[in-house]
PDB file of C-alpha atoms in Angstrom:
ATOM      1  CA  UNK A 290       0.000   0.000   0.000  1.00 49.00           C
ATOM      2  CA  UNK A 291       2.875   2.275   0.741  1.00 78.00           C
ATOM      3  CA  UNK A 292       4.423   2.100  -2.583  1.00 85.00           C
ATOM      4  CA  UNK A 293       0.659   2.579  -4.022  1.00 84.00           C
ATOM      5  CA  UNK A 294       0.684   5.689  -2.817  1.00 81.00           C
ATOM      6  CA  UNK A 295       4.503   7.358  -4.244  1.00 85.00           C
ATOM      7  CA  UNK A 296       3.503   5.696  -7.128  1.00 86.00           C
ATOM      8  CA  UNK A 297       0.277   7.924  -7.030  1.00 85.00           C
ATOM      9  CA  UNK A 298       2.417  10.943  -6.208  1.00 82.00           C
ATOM     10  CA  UNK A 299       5.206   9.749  -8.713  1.00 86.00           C
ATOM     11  CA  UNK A 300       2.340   9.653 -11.727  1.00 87.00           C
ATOM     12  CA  UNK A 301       0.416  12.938 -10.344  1.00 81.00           C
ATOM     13  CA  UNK A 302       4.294  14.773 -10.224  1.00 79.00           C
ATOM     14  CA  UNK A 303       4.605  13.360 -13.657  1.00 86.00           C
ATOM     15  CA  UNK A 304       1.467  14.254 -15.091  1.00 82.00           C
ATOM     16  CA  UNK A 305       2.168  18.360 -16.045  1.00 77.00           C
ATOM     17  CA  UNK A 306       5.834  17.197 -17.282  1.00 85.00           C
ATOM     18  CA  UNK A 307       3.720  14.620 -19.732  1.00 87.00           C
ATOM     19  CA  UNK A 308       1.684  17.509 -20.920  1.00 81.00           C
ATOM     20  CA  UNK A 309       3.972  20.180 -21.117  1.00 81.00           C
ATOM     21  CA  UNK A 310       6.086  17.810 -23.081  1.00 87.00           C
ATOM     22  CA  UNK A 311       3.277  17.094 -25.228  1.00 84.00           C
ATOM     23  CA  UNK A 312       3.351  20.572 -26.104  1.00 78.00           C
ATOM     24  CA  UNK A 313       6.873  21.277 -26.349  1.00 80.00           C
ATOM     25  CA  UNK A 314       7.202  18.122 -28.378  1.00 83.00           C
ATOM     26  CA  UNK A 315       5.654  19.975 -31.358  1.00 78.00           C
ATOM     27  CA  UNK A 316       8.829  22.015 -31.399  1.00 77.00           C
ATOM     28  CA  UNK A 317      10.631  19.320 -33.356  1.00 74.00           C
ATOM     29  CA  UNK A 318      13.448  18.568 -31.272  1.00 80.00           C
ATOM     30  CA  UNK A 319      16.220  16.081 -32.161  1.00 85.00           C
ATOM     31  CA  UNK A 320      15.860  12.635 -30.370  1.00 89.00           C
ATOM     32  CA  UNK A 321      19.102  13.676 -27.965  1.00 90.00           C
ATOM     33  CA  UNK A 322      17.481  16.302 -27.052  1.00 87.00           C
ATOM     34  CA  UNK A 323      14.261  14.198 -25.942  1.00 91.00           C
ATOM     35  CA  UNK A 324      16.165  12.089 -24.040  1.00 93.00           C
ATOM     36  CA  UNK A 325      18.666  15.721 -22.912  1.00 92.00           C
ATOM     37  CA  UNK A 326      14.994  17.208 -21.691  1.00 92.00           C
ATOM     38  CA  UNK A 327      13.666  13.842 -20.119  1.00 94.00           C
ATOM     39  CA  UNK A 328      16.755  12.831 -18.487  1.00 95.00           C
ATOM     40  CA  UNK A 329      16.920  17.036 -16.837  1.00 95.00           C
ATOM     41  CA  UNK A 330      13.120  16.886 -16.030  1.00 94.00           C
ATOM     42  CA  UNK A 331      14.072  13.162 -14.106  1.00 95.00           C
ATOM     43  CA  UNK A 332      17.191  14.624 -12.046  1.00 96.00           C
ATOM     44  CA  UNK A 333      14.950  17.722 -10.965  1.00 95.00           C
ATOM     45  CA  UNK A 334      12.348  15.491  -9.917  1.00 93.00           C
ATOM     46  CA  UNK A 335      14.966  13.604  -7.893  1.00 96.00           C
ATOM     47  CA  UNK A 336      16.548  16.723  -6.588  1.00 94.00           C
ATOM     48  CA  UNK A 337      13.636  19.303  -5.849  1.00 90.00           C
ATOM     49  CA  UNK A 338      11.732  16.920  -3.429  1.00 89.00           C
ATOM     50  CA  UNK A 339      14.460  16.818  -1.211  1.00 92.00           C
ATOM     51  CA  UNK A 340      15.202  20.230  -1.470  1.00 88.00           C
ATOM     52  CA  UNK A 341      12.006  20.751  -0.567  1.00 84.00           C
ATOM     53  CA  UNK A 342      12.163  18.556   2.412  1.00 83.00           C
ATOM     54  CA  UNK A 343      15.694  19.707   4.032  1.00 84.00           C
ATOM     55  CA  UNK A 344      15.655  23.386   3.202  1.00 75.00           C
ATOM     56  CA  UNK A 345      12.123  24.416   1.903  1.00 64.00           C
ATOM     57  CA  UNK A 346      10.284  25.677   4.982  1.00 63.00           C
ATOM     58  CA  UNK A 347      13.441  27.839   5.561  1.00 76.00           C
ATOM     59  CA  UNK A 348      13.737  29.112   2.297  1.00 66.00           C
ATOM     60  CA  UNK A 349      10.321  30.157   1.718  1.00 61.00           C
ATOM     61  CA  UNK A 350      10.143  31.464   5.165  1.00 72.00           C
ATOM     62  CA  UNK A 351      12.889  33.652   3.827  1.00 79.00           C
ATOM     63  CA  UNK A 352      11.956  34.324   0.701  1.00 72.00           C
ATOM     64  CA  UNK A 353       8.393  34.205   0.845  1.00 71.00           C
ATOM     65  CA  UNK A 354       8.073  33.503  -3.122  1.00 68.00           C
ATOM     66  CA  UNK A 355       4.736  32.320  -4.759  1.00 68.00           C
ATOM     67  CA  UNK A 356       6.168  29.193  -6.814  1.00 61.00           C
ATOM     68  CA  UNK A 357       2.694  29.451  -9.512  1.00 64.00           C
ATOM     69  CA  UNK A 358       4.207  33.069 -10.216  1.00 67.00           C
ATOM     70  CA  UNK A 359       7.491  31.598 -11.331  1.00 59.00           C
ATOM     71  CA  UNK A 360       5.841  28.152 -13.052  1.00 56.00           C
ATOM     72  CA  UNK A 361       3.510  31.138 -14.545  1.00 70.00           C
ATOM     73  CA  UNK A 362       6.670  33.159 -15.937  1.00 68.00           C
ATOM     74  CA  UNK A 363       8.836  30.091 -17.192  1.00 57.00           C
ATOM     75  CA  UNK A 364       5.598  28.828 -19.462  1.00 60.00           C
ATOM     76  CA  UNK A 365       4.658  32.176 -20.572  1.00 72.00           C
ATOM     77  CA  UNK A 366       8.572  32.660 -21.752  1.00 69.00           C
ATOM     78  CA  UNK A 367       8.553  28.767 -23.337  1.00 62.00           C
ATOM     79  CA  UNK A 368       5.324  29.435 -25.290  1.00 65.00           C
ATOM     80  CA  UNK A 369       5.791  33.006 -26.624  1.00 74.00           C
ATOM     81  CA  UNK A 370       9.062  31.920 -27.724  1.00 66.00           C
ATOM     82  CA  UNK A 371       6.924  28.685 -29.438  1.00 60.00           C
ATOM     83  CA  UNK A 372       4.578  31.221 -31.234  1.00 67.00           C
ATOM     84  CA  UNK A 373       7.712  33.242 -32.226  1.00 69.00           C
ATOM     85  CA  UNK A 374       9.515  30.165 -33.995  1.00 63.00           C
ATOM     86  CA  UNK A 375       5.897  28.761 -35.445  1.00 63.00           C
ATOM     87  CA  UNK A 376       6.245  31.841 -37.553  1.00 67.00           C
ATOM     88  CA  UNK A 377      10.021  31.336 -38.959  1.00 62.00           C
ATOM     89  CA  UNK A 378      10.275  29.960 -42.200  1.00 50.00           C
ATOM     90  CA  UNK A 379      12.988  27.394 -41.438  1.00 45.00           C
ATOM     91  CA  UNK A 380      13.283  24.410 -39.463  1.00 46.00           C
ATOM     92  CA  UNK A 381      13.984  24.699 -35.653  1.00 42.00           C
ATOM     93  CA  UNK A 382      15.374  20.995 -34.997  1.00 45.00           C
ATOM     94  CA  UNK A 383      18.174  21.223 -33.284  1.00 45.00           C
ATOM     95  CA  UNK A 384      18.121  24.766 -32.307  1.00 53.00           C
ATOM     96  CA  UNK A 385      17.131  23.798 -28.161  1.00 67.00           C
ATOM     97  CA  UNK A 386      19.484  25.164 -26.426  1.00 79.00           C
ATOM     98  CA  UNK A 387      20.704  23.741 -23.099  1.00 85.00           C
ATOM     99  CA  UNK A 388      19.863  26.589 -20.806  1.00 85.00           C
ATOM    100  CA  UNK A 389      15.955  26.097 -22.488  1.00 82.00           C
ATOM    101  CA  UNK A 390      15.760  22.552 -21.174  1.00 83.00           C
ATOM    102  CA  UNK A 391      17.279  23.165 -18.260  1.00 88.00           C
ATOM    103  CA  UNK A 392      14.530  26.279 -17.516  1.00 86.00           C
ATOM    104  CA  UNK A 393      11.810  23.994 -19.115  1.00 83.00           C
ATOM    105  CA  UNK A 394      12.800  21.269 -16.283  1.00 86.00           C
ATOM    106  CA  UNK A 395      12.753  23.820 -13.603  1.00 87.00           C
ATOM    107  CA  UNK A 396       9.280  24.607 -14.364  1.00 81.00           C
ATOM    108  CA  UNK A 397       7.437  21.593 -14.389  1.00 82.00           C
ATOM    109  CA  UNK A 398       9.292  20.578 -11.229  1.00 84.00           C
ATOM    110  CA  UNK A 399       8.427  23.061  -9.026  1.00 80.00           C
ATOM    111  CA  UNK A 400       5.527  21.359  -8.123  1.00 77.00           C
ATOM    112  CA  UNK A 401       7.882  18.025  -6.476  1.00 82.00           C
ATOM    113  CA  UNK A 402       9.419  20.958  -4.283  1.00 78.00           C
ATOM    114  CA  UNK A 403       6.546  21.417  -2.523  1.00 73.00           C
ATOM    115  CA  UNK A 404       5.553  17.488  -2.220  1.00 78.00           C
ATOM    116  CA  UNK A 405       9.208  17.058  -0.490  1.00 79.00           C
ATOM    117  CA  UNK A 406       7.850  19.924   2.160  1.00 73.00           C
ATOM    118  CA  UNK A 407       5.836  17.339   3.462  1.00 70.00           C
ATOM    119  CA  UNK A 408       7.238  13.845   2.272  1.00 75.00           C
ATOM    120  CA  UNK A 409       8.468  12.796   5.713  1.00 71.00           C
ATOM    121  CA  UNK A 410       4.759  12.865   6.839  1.00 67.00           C
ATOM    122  CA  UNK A 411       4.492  10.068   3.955  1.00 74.00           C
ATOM    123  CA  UNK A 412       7.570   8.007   3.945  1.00 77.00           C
ATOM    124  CA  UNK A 413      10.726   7.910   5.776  1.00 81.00           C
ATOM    125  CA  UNK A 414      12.901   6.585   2.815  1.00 87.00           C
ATOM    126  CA  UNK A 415      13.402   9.580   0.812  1.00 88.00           C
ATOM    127  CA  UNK A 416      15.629   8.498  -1.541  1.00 93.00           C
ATOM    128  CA  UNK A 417      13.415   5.734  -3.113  1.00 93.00           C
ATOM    129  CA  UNK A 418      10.779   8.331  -2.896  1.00 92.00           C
ATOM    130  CA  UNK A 419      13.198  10.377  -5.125  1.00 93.00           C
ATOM    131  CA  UNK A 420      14.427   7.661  -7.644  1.00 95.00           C
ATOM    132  CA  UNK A 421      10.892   6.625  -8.215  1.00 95.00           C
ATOM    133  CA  UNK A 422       9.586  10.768  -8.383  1.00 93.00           C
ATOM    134  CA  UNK A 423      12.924  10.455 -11.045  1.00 95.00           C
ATOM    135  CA  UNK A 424      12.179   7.863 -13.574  1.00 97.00           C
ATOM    136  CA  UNK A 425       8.079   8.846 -13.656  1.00 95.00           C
ATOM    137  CA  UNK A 426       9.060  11.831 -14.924  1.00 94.00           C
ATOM    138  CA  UNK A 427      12.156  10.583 -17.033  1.00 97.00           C
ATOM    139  CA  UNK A 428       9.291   8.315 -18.275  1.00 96.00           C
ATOM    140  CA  UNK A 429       6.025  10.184 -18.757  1.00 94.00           C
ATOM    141  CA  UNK A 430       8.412  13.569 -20.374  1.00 94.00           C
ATOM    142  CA  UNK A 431      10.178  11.068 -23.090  1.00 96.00           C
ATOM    143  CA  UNK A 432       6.409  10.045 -23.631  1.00 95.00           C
ATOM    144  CA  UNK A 433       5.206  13.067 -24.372  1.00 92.00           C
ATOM    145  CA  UNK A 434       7.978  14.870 -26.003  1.00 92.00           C
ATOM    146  CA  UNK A 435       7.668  11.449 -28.581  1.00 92.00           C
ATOM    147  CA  UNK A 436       3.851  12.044 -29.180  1.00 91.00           C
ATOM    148  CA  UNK A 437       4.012  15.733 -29.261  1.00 87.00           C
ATOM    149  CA  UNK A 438       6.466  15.004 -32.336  1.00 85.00           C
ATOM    150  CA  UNK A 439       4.141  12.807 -34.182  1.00 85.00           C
ATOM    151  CA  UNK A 440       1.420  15.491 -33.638  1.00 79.00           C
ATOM    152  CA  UNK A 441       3.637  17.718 -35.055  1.00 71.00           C
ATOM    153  CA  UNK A 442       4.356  15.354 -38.092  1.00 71.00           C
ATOM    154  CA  UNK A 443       0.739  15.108 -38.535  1.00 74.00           C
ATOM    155  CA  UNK A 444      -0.590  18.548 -38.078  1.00 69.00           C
ATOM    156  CA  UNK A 445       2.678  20.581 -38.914  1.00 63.00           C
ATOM    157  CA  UNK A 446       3.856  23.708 -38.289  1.00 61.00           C
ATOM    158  CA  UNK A 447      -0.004  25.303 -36.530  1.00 67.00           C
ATOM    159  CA  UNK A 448       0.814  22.581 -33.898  1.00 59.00           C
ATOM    160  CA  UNK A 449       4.272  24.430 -32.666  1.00 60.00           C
ATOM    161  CA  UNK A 450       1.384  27.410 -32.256  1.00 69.00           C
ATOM    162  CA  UNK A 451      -0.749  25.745 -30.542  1.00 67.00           C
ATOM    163  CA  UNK A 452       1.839  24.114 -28.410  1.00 65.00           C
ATOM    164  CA  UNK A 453       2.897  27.363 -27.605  1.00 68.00           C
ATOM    165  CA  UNK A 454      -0.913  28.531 -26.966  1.00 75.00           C
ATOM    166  CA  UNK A 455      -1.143  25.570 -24.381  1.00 71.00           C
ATOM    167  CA  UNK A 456       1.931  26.460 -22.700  1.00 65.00           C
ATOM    168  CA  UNK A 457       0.662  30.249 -22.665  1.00 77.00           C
ATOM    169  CA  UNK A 458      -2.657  29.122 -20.907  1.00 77.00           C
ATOM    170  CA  UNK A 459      -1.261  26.747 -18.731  1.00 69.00           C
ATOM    171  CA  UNK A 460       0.924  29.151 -17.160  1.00 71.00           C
ATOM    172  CA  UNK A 461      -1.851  31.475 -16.833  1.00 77.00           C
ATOM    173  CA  UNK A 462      -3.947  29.000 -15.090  1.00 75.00           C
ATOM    174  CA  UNK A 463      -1.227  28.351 -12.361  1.00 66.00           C
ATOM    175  CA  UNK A 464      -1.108  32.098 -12.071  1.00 70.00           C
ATOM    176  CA  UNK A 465      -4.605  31.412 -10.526  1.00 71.00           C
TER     177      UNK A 465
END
């Protein structure tokens, strides 16, 4: 029953990287960087839970920042910068750079710092709790980046728009 439940938490953690990455997947990236993206969206998932757990209540008491307002910020930049290369003429593949994945990770992992706040009222092994947080995401953001690419093979350029559009309107949603 115990491991029902990070599995829960694991999927639930992984469920805005699958549809983020569904999104972003429309931007045509190269297959390293699908695996580049997964593998940073599965180490913050490791890291940011314990973060949250050793160091988050003092942080935030601290800095006393509202973590939608940043998710809100990061998706906003992501998918404006979508729209912007929906409307170039020439192929993006291969034009991700590192600091984008590494901001893109950041912001659908936010969410696992605030689940490591209160992990030790759910399990005392944190580090399994981590690994498994880890490869759900590793998982469920290779998943989507992989069908967000065949959307985009379908549908074509409109769906590197609309990816952007979702990201847009998903970071105005956590905004409220």
């Amino acid at each position: 029953m115990h491991f029902l439940i990070i599995l829960t938490i694991a999927i639930s953690l992984s469920m805005d990287a699958f549809s983020l990455s569904l999104a972003y997947g429309t931007f045509g990236l190269c297959k390293k960087d699908m695996i580049k993206l997964s593998t940073i969206v599965g180490i913050y998932h490791f890291f940011m839970p314990l973060i949250g757990l050793f160091v988050g209540k003092i942080f935030l008491n601290i800095f006393p920042i509202n973590p939608d307002i940043i998710v809100f910020i990061v998706l906003v930049f992501i998918g404006v910068q979508m729209l912007l290369e929906s409307l170039k003429k020439e192929n993006i593949e291969n034009k991700t750079s590192f600091l984008e994945l590494l901001i893109f990770g950041l912001a659908v992992s936010i969410d696992s710092f605030s689940v490591g706040i209160g992990l030790s009222s759910i399990s005392s092994r944190y580090i399994i709790c981590a690994c498994i947080f880890s490869l759900t995401s590793f998982l469920f953001t290779y998943l989507g980046l992989n069908l967000g690419k065949v959307i985009n093979h379908i549908v074509g350029k409109i769906s590197t728009a609309l990816g952007g559009l979702v990201l847009i309107l998903i970071g105005i949603i956590y905004l409220f």
